[in-house]
CSV table of C-alpha atoms in Angstrom, one decimal:
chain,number,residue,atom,x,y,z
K,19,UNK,CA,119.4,109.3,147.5
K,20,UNK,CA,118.7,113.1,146.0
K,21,UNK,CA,115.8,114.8,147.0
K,22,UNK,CA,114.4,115.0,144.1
K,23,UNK,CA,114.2,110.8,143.8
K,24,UNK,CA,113.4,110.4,147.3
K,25,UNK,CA,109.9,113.1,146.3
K,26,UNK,CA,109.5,110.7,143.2
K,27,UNK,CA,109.8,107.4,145.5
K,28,UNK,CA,107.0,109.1,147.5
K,29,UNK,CA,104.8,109.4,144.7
K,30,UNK,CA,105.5,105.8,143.4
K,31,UNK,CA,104.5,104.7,146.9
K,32,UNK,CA,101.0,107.1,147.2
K,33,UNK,CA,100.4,105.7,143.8
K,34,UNK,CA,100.8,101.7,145.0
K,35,UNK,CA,97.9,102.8,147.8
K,36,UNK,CA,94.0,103.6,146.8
K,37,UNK,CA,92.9,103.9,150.2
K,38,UNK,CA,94.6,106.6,153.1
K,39,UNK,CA,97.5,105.4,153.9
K,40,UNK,CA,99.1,106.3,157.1
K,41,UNK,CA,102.3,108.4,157.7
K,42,UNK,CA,104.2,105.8,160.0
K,43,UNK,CA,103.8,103.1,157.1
K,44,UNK,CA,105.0,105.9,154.6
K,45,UNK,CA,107.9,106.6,156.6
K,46,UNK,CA,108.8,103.3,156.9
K,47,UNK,CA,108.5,102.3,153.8
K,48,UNK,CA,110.4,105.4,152.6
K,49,UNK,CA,113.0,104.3,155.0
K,50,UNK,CA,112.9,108.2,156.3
K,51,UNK,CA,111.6,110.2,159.5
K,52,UNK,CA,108.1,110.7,160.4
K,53,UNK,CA,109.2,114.6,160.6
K,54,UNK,CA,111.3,114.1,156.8
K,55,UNK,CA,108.0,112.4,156.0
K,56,UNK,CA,105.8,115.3,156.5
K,57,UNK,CA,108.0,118.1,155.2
K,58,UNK,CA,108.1,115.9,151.6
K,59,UNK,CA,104.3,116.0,151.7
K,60,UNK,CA,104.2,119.7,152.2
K,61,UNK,CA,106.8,119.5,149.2
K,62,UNK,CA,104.7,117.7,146.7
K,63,UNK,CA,101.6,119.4,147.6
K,64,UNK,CA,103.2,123.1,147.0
K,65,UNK,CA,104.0,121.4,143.7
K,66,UNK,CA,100.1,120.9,142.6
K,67,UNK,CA,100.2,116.8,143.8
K,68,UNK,CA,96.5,116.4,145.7
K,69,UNK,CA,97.4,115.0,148.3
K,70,UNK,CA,94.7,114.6,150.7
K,71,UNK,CA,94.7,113.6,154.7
K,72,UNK,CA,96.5,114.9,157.9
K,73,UNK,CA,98.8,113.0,160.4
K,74,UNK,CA,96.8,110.7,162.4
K,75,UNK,CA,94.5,110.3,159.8
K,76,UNK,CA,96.6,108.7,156.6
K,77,UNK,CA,97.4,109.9,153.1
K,78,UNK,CA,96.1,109.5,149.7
K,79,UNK,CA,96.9,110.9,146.2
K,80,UNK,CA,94.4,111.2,144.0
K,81,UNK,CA,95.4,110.3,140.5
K,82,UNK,CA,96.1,112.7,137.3
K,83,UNK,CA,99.5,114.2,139.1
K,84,UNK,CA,103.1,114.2,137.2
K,85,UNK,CA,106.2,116.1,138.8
K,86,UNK,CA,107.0,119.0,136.2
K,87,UNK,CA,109.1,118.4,134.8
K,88,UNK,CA,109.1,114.7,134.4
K,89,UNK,CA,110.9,113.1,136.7
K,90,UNK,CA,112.6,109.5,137.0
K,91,UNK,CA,115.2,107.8,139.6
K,92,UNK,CA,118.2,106.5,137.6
K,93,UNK,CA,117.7,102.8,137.5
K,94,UNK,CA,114.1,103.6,135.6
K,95,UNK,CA,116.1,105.9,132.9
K,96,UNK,CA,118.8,103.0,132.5
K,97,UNK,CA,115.7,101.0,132.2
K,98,UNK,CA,114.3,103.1,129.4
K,99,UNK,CA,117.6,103.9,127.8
K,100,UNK,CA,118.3,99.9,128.0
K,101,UNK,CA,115.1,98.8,126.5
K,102,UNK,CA,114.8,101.8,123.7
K,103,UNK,CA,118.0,100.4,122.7
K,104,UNK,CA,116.7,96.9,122.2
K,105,UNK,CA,113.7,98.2,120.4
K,106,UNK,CA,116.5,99.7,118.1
K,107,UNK,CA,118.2,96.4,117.1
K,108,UNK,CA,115.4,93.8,117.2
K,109,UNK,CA,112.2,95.4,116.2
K,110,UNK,CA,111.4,96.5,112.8
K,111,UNK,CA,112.8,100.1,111.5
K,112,UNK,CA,109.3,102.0,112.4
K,113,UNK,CA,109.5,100.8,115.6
K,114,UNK,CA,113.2,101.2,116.3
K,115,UNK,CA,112.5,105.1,115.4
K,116,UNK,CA,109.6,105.6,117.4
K,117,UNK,CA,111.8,104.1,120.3
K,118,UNK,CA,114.4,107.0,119.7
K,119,UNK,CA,112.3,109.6,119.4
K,120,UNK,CA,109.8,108.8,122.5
K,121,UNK,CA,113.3,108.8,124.5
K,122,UNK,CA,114.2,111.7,122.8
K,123,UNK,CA,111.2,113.3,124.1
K,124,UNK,CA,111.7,112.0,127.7
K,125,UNK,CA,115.4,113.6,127.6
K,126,UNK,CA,114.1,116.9,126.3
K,127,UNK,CA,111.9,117.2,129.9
K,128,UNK,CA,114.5,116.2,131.9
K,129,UNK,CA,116.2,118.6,134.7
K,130,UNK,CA,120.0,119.0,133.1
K,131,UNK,CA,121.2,116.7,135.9
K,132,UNK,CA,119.0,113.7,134.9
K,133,UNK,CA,119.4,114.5,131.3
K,134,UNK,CA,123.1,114.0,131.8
K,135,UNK,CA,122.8,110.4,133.1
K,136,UNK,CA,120.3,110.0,130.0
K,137,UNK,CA,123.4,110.2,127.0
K,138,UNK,CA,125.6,108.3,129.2
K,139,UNK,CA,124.4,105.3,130.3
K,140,UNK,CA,126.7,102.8,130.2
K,141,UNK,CA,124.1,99.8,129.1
K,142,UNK,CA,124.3,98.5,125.9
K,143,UNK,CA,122.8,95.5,123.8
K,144,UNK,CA,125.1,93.5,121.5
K,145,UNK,CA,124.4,93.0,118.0
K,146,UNK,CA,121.8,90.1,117.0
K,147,UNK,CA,124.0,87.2,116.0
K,148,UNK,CA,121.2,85.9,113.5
K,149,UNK,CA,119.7,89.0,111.2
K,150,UNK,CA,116.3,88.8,110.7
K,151,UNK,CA,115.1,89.9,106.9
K,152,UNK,CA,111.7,90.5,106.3
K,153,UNK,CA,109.6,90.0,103.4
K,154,UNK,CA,106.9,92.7,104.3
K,155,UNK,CA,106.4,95.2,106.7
K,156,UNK,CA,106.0,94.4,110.0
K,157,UNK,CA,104.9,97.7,110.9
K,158,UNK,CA,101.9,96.8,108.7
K,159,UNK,CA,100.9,93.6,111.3
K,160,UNK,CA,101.3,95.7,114.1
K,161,UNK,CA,98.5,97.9,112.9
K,162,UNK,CA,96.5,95.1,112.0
K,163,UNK,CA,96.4,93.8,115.6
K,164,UNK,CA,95.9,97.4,116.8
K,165,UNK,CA,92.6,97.6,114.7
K,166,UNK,CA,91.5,94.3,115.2
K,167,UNK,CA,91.8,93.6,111.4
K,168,UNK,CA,92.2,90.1,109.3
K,169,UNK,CA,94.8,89.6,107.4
K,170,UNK,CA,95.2,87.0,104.2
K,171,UNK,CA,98.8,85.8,104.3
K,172,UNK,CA,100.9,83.7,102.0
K,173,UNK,CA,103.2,81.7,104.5
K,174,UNK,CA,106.0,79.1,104.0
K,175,UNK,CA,106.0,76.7,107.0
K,176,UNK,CA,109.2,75.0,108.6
K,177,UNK,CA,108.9,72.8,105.2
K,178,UNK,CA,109.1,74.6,103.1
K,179,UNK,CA,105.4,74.3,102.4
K,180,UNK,CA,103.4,77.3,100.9
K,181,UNK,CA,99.9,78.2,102.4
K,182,UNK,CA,97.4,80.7,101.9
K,183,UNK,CA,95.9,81.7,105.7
K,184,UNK,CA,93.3,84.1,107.0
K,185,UNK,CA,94.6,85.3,110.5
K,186,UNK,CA,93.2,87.1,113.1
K,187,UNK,CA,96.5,88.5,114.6
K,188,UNK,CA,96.4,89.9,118.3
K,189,UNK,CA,99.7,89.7,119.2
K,190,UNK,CA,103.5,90.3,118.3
K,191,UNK,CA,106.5,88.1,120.1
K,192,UNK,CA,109.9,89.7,119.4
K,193,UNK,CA,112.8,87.1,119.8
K,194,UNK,CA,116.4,87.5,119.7
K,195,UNK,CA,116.5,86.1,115.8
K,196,UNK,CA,113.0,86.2,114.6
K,197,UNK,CA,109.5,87.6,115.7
K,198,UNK,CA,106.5,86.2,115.6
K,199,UNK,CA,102.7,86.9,114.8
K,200,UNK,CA,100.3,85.1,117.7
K,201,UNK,CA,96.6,84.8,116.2
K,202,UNK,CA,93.9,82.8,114.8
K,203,UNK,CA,94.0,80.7,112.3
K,204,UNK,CA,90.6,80.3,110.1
K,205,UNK,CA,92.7,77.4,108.0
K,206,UNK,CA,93.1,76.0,110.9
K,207,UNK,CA,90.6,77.0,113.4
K,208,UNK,CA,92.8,77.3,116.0
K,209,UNK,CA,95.9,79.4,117.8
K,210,UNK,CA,98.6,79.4,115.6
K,211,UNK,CA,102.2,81.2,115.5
K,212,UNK,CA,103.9,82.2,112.2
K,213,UNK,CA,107.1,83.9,111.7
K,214,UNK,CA,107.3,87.2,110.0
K,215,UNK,CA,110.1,86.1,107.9
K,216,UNK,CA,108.5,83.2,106.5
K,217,UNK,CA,105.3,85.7,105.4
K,218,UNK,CA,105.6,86.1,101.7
K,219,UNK,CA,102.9,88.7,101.7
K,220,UNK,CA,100.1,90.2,103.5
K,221,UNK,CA,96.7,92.1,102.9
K,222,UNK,CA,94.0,93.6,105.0
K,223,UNK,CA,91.0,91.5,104.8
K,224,UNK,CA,88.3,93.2,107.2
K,225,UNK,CA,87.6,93.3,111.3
K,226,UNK,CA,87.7,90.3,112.7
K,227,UNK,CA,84.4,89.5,115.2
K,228,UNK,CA,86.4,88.8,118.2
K,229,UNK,CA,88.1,91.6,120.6
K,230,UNK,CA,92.0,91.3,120.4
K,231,UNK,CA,91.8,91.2,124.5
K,232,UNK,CA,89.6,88.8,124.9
K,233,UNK,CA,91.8,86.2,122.2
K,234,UNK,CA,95.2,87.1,124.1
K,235,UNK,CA,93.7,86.2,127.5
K,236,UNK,CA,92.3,83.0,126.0
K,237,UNK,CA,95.6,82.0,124.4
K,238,UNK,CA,97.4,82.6,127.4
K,239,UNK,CA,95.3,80.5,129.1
K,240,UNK,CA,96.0,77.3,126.9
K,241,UNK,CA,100.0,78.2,127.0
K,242,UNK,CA,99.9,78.1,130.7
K,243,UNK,CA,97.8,75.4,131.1
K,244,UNK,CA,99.4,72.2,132.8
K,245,UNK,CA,100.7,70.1,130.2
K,246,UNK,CA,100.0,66.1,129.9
K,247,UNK,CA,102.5,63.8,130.3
């Protein structure tokens, strides 16, 4: 392990601790010396990190602190690199271009050596075997759940039966071959889950009076309940 990851390894593990922690559970967490231990905290807190506490006493960093310039340990840039490359080929366009351009902006603050590792990791996602076309913008649902806001759909179930709906959607599920739209149904009156490729077409129809938090964390609830048998 570099330095420089061993300092961001530090970090990670202040961050994991709100109260002092001490520098023999540091160390040994670290897997370093007591004596490597202190001259990394001396490091980090020539840097700008706040770092407060002594030996004997324990550590803690108080939050706000970033290493200029960003830093990451290889497996969390193959991480990155690995999921912006999913984004690419399985979320919509909008989204597949925000992905490459947030990494973009990642590599751009990168020390040389780290950007380096960025253009050549060797991860990469194979094509969807099963495209997934569209009939409206999917970027336009993810903005609807972002602001909380209705939509009035026309949807085509697994029947080929055509509906009109009034959904309050809260979340987006993005599958190998299809994504779908989580949210509540007024037809209905209950969770339902409709594909985006079976949406014919879509309109903003106002707030909807719940908060999207608060209907997530009472779907999951019901999908992870025990089921009957």
């Amino acid at each position: 392990m570099s330095r420089t990851e061993r300092l961001l390894d530090l970090l990670q593990t202040l961050r994991r601790h709100r109260l002092p922690v001490s520098g023999h559970r540091l160390a040994a967490e670290m897997g370093i010396s007591l004596r490597t231990l202190y001259r990394d905290i001396a490091t980090l807190q020539c840097q700008g990190a706040e770092i407060e506490g002594e030996p004997g006493v324990g550590y803690v960093l108080r939050p706000g602190f970033m290493l200029p310039p960003l830093m990451f340990s290889t497996e969390e840039i193959e991480a990155l690199v690995l999921g912006t490359r999913w984004v690419a080929g399985r979320s919509d366009a909008h989204l597949g271009l925000a992905a490459r351009n947030a990494l973009a902006k990642i590599g751009a603050v990168l020390p040389q050596e780290l950007r380096d590792e960025l253009d050549a990791i060797p991860l990469l996602v194979a094509p969807s075997a099963v495209a997934v076309t569209d009939r409206v913008d999917v970027s336009l649902i993810r903005q609807a759940i972002r602001a909380e806001q209705k939509l009035e759909i026309a949807y085509r179930d697994d029947k080929g039966v055509d509906s009109a709906r009034v959904i309050w959607p809260f979340a987006l599920g993005f599958f190998d071959s299809v994504r779908i739209v989580m949210a509540w149904c007024e037809l209905r009156n209950d969770f339902r889950h409709f594909r985006t490729d079976r949406i014919a077409t879509l309109a903003a129809a106002g707030r909807y009076p719940r908060r999207r938090h608060a209907l997530l964390k009472e779907w999951r609830a019901i999908e992870h309940a025990p089921r009957k048998t």
